[in-house]
Amino acid sequence: MTVILDGKKLRDKIFLDLKAKLDNMPQKPTLAVILAGNDPASAIYVRNKKKTAENLGINSLVIEYPSNVTETELLSKIKELNNDKSITAILVQLPLPEHINKFRIIDTISPQKDVDGLTPYNLGKLFAGEEPYVYPCTPKGILLLLDEYNIDVDGKHVVVIGRSNLVGKPVAQMLLKRNATVTMCHSHTENLSEITKTADIIVSAVGKKVIGEKMLKSDCVVVDVGIYKDENGKVRGDVDFENVSKITAYISPVPGGVGPMTIASLMLNTVELFNG
Ligand code: NAP
């Protein structure tokens, strides 16, 4: 019987603990979120982040811009937030409108306020094997989930599918730091299933159905990061959950696995930045 890596349950446990800590803090952190454009999914994510922060006792500030916002406007807002002592953490909701250079925007966030851990300073620290101010939220959430179920990655072969700066690359570095043997796969990888069959643990961050049960060895661990809507509008992950879960030792569902852990990490990071 496979064990479900229950992200909702762990998130609730983390929030209980975090709320108690925040209740005892005389001053509260403030999370500033920049939302540019009118991507409906982004608007929902930002609303959830604000609501979650406020329920925990974290102040939150959402700064919205229309899709024709200029890069100069965004850069000057980020500089203003960097210099504002009342702001603890800055998050720029991605994706940004196409005419905006996202790297220039992210690079401008002060590393001490970079709650997503995505600035070159924090990613650089991570890749050098040093401590960043905070770790990127989704990779951090994935490792918290593995830890909760006592899944030790030391010496294990972990196959990471997807090589984004947001998920694939940082999670691979974090796993490497914990002595996993990491293989990175992406859209140019040949014979993906030959590689995944040798995996003890799979972390899949693609955004389409890429993993079926014939691609895995039995009793492996599957962490499904992907989120997309199928033709019926149902939220899906990268993994054929119904069949894959028959052979795995542990598997994270979508929804209810990595998603809640990402938001839990965001809140943890906000408090970590506040406490310095
Ligand atoms: P991304 O930047 O679009 O990266 C997707 C990666 O998948 C790329 O590296 C791409 O390869 C690779 N890929 C595409 N098709 C493939 C295939 N057929 N076989 C193997 N690899 C393939 O995405 P992301 O930002 O990392 O997000 C990935 C997914 O995770 C999305 O569904 C996103 O919504 C979800 N996500 C979920 C959470 C959460 O909290 N649960 C957080 C972040 C992201 P190339 O590099 O060669 O193009």
Coordinates of C-alpha atoms and ligand atoms in Angstrom, one line a residue:
M1 CA 0.0 0.0 0.0
T2 CA 1.4 3.3 -1.0
V3 CA 1.7 6.1 1.5
I4 CA 0.3 9.5 0.5
L5 CA 2.6 12.4 1.0
D6 CA 0.0 14.6 2.5
G7 CA 1.0 18.3 2.0
K8 CA -2.3 19.7 3.4
K9 CA -1.8 17.9 6.7
L10 CA 1.8 19.0 7.1
R11 CA 0.9 22.6 6.0
D12 CA -1.8 22.7 8.7
K13 CA 0.8 21.5 11.3
I14 CA 3.3 24.1 10.2
F15 CA 0.7 26.8 10.3
L16 CA -0.4 25.9 13.8
D17 CA 3.1 26.2 15.0
L18 CA 3.8 29.4 13.1
K19 CA 0.6 31.0 14.3
A20 CA 1.6 30.4 17.9
K21 CA 5.0 31.9 17.3
L22 CA 3.5 35.0 15.5
D23 CA 1.0 35.4 18.4
N24 CA 3.9 35.8 20.7
M25 CA 5.8 38.3 18.5
P26 CA 5.1 41.9 19.5
Q27 CA 5.9 43.1 16.0
K28 CA 4.7 41.3 12.9
P29 CA 6.4 40.8 9.5
T30 CA 5.0 42.3 6.4
L31 CA 4.9 40.5 3.1
A32 CA 4.6 42.7 0.0
V33 CA 3.4 41.0 -3.2
I34 CA 3.6 42.6 -6.7
L35 CA 1.0 41.5 -9.1
A36 CA 1.3 42.8 -12.7
G37 CA -1.1 42.0 -15.5
N38 CA -4.4 40.1 -15.5
D39 CA -3.4 36.4 -15.4
P40 CA -6.5 34.8 -13.7
A41 CA -4.4 32.1 -12.0
S42 CA -1.9 34.6 -10.7
A43 CA -4.7 36.7 -9.2
I44 CA -6.1 33.6 -7.4
Y45 CA -2.6 32.7 -6.1
V46 CA -2.0 36.2 -4.8
R47 CA -5.4 36.3 -3.1
N48 CA -4.6 33.0 -1.3
K49 CA -1.2 34.2 -0.2
K50 CA -2.7 37.4 1.2
K51 CA -5.5 35.5 3.0
T52 CA -3.1 32.9 4.4
A53 CA -0.7 35.5 5.6
E54 CA -3.4 37.5 7.4
N55 CA -4.9 34.4 9.0
L56 CA -1.5 33.7 10.5
G57 CA -0.9 37.3 11.7
I58 CA 1.5 38.3 9.0
N59 CA 0.7 41.8 7.5
S60 CA 0.3 41.7 3.8
L61 CA 0.3 44.3 1.0
V62 CA -0.7 43.6 -2.6
I63 CA 0.5 46.1 -5.2
E64 CA -1.3 45.6 -8.4
Y65 CA -0.4 46.9 -11.9
P66 CA -2.2 46.7 -15.2
S67 CA -0.6 44.6 -18.0
N68 CA 0.9 47.6 -19.7
V69 CA 3.0 48.6 -16.6
T70 CA 6.5 49.6 -17.6
E71 CA 9.7 48.0 -16.4
T72 CA 10.8 51.3 -14.9
E73 CA 7.7 51.5 -12.8
L74 CA 8.2 48.0 -11.4
L75 CA 11.9 48.6 -10.8
S76 CA 11.2 51.8 -8.9
K77 CA 8.5 50.2 -6.7
I78 CA 10.9 47.3 -5.8
K79 CA 13.6 49.8 -4.9
E80 CA 11.1 51.7 -2.8
L81 CA 10.1 48.4 -1.0
N82 CA 13.8 47.5 -0.5
N83 CA 14.3 50.8 1.3
D84 CA 11.1 50.6 3.3
K85 CA 12.0 49.3 6.8
S86 CA 8.4 48.3 7.4
I87 CA 8.6 45.7 4.6
T88 CA 10.0 42.3 5.5
A89 CA 9.6 40.3 2.4
I90 CA 9.0 41.0 -1.3
L91 CA 7.4 38.6 -3.8
V92 CA 6.9 39.3 -7.5
Q93 CA 4.2 37.0 -8.8
L94 CA 5.3 35.3 -12.0
P95 CA 4.6 35.2 -14.9
L96 CA 5.1 38.9 -15.6
P97 CA 3.7 40.5 -18.8
E98 CA 5.9 39.5 -21.8
H99 CA 7.5 42.9 -22.4
I100 CA 9.0 42.9 -18.8
N101 CA 12.4 41.3 -18.3
K102 CA 11.8 39.1 -15.3
F103 CA 15.5 38.6 -14.6
R104 CA 16.0 42.4 -14.3
I105 CA 13.0 42.6 -11.9
I106 CA 14.1 39.7 -9.7
D107 CA 17.7 40.9 -9.6
T108 CA 16.6 44.2 -8.1
I109 CA 14.9 42.6 -5.0
S110 CA 17.2 43.0 -2.0
P111 CA 18.5 39.4 -1.1
Q112 CA 17.5 40.1 2.5
K113 CA 13.9 40.6 1.4
D114 CA 13.8 37.9 -1.4
V115 CA 11.2 35.7 0.1
D116 CA 11.2 33.3 -2.9
G117 CA 15.0 32.8 -2.7
L118 CA 15.3 33.5 -6.4
T119 CA 17.7 36.4 -6.6
P120 CA 21.2 35.7 -8.1
Y121 CA 22.6 36.2 -4.6
N122 CA 20.4 33.6 -2.9
L123 CA 20.5 31.1 -5.8
G124 CA 24.3 31.6 -6.0
K125 CA 24.7 30.9 -2.2
L126 CA 22.5 27.7 -2.7
F127 CA 24.6 26.6 -5.7
A128 CA 27.8 27.2 -3.8
G129 CA 26.6 25.0 -1.0
E130 CA 26.3 27.9 1.4
E131 CA 23.3 29.2 3.3
P132 CA 21.0 31.6 1.3
Y133 CA 18.8 34.0 3.3
V134 CA 16.0 31.6 2.5
Y135 CA 15.5 28.6 0.2
P136 CA 13.1 28.8 -2.8
C137 CA 9.6 27.9 -1.6
T138 CA 8.7 24.9 -3.7
P139 CA 12.0 23.1 -3.3
K140 CA 11.9 23.8 0.4
G141 CA 8.4 22.5 0.7
I142 CA 9.4 19.3 -1.2
L143 CA 12.2 18.6 1.3
L144 CA 10.0 19.4 4.3
L145 CA 7.5 16.8 2.9
L146 CA 10.2 14.2 2.5
D147 CA 11.5 14.9 6.0
E148 CA 8.0 14.6 7.5
Y149 CA 7.8 11.0 6.2
N150 CA 11.4 10.2 7.1
I151 CA 12.4 9.7 3.6
D152 CA 16.2 9.9 3.6
V153 CA 17.8 10.9 0.3
D154 CA 21.4 10.3 1.3
G155 CA 23.0 8.0 -1.3
K156 CA 19.7 7.6 -3.2
H157 CA 19.2 8.1 -6.9
V158 CA 16.9 11.1 -7.3
V159 CA 15.7 11.9 -10.8
V160 CA 14.5 15.5 -11.2
I161 CA 12.4 16.2 -14.3
G162 CA 12.3 19.9 -15.2
R163 CA 15.1 22.4 -15.0
S164 CA 13.5 25.7 -14.1
N165 CA 15.1 28.2 -11.8
L166 CA 11.9 28.0 -9.7
V167 CA 11.9 24.3 -9.0
G168 CA 14.1 21.9 -10.9
K169 CA 17.5 23.5 -10.5
P170 CA 17.2 24.5 -6.9
V171 CA 15.7 21.3 -5.7
A172 CA 18.5 19.4 -7.4
Q173 CA 21.1 21.4 -5.5
M174 CA 19.3 21.0 -2.2
L175 CA 19.2 17.2 -2.8
L176 CA 22.8 17.2 -3.8
K177 CA 23.7 18.9 -0.6
R178 CA 22.0 16.1 1.2
N179 CA 24.1 13.6 -0.6
A180 CA 21.6 12.3 -3.1
T181 CA 22.8 11.2 -6.5
V182 CA 20.9 13.5 -8.7
T183 CA 20.0 13.2 -12.4
M184 CA 18.4 16.1 -14.2
C185 CA 16.0 15.5 -17.1
H186 CA 14.2 17.9 -19.4
S187 CA 12.5 18.1 -22.7
H188 CA 15.6 17.1 -24.6
T189 CA 16.3 14.0 -22.5
E190 CA 16.4 10.9 -24.5
N191 CA 15.0 7.6 -23.1
L192 CA 13.4 9.3 -20.1
S193 CA 11.8 6.0 -19.0
E194 CA 15.2 4.2 -18.9
I195 CA 16.4 6.9 -16.5
T196 CA 13.3 7.0 -14.3
K197 CA 13.3 3.2 -14.0
T198 CA 16.6 3.5 -12.0
A199 CA 15.2 6.2 -9.7
D200 CA 14.6 5.7 -6.0
I201 CA 12.9 9.0 -5.8
I202 CA 11.4 11.1 -8.7
V203 CA 10.6 14.8 -8.5
S204 CA 8.6 15.8 -11.5
A205 CA 8.1 19.5 -12.3
V206 CA 6.9 19.7 -15.9
G207 CA 3.3 20.7 -16.2
K208 CA 2.0 17.8 -18.4
K209 CA 1.5 14.1 -18.1
V210 CA 4.9 12.6 -18.3
I211 CA 5.0 9.7 -15.8
G212 CA 3.2 6.4 -16.1
E213 CA 3.6 3.3 -14.0
K214 CA 5.7 1.5 -16.7
M215 CA 8.4 4.1 -16.2
L216 CA 9.1 3.4 -12.6
K217 CA 10.6 0.7 -10.4
S218 CA 8.3 -0.6 -7.7
D219 CA 8.5 0.9 -4.2
C220 CA 10.0 4.2 -5.4
V221 CA 9.0 7.6 -4.1
V222 CA 7.2 10.0 -6.4
V223 CA 6.9 13.8 -5.8
D224 CA 4.6 15.4 -8.3
V225 CA 5.1 19.1 -8.6
G226 CA 3.3 19.7 -11.9
I227 CA -0.1 21.5 -12.0
Y228 CA -2.2 21.9 -15.1
K229 CA -5.8 21.6 -16.1
D230 CA -6.9 18.8 -18.4
E231 CA -9.4 19.1 -21.2
N232 CA -12.3 18.8 -18.6
G233 CA -10.8 21.6 -16.5
K234 CA -9.7 19.2 -13.8
V235 CA -6.5 20.0 -12.0
R236 CA -3.8 17.4 -12.7
G237 CA -0.2 16.6 -12.0
D238 CA 2.6 15.1 -14.1
V239 CA 1.9 11.6 -12.8
D240 CA -0.8 9.1 -13.8
F241 CA -1.7 8.9 -10.1
E242 CA -4.3 6.2 -10.4
N243 CA -1.9 3.6 -11.9
V244 CA 1.4 4.9 -10.5
S245 CA 0.1 4.8 -6.9
K246 CA -0.4 1.1 -7.2
I247 CA 3.4 0.5 -7.3
T248 CA 5.0 3.3 -5.3
A249 CA 6.0 3.3 -1.7
Y250 CA 5.1 7.0 -1.3
I251 CA 3.4 9.5 -3.7
S252 CA 2.3 13.1 -3.5
P253 CA -1.2 13.8 -4.9
V254 CA -2.2 16.8 -7.0
P255 CA -3.9 18.8 -5.6
G256 CA -2.9 18.4 -1.9
G257 CA 0.8 17.5 -2.1
V258 CA 3.5 20.0 -3.1
G259 CA 1.1 23.0 -3.6
P260 CA 0.2 23.5 0.1
M261 CA 3.9 23.0 1.0
T262 CA 4.8 25.9 -1.3
I263 CA 2.6 28.3 0.5
A264 CA 3.7 26.9 3.9
S265 CA 7.3 27.6 2.9
L266 CA 6.4 31.1 1.8
M267 CA 5.0 31.9 5.2
L268 CA 8.0 30.2 6.9
N269 CA 10.4 32.3 4.8
T270 CA 8.6 35.5 5.6
V271 CA 9.0 34.9 9.3
E272 CA 12.7 33.7 8.8
L273 CA 13.5 37.0 7.0
F274 CA 11.8 39.0 9.8
N275 CA 13.8 37.2 12.5
G276 CA 17.1 37.7 10.5
Ligands
NAP1 P1 8.8 25.5 -16.5 O1 9.7 26.6 -16.3 O2 7.8 25.5 -17.6 O3 9.7 24.1 -16.7 C1 9.2 23.0 -17.2 C2 10.3 22.0 -17.4 O4 9.8 20.8 -17.9 C3 11.4 22.5 -18.4 O5 12.6 22.3 -17.8 C4 11.1 21.6 -19.6 O6 12.3 21.3 -20.3 C5 10.6 20.3 -18.9 N1 9.8 19.5 -19.9 C6 8.8 19.9 -20.7 N2 8.3 18.8 -21.4 C7 9.0 17.8 -21.0 C8 9.0 16.4 -21.3 N3 8.1 15.9 -22.2 N4 9.8 15.5 -20.7 C9 10.7 16.0 -19.7 N5 10.8 17.3 -19.4 C10 9.9 18.2 -20.0 O7 8.0 25.1 -15.2 P2 8.1 25.3 -13.6 O8 8.0 26.7 -13.3 O9 9.3 24.6 -13.1 O10 6.8 24.5 -13.3 C11 6.7 23.1 -13.6 C12 5.3 22.7 -13.2 O11 5.2 22.7 -11.8 C13 4.1 23.5 -13.7 O12 3.0 22.7 -13.9 C14 3.9 24.5 -12.6 O13 2.5 24.9 -12.6 C15 4.1 23.6 -11.4 N6 4.5 24.3 -10.2 C16 3.8 23.9 -9.1 C17 4.2 24.5 -7.9 C18 3.5 24.0 -6.7 O14 3.5 24.7 -5.7 N7 2.9 22.8 -6.7 C19 5.1 25.4 -7.8 C20 5.8 25.8 -9.0 C21 5.5 25.2 -10.2 P3 13.1 22.4 -21.1 O15 13.9 23.1 -20.1 O16 14.0 21.6 -22.0 O17 12.1 23.2 -21.8

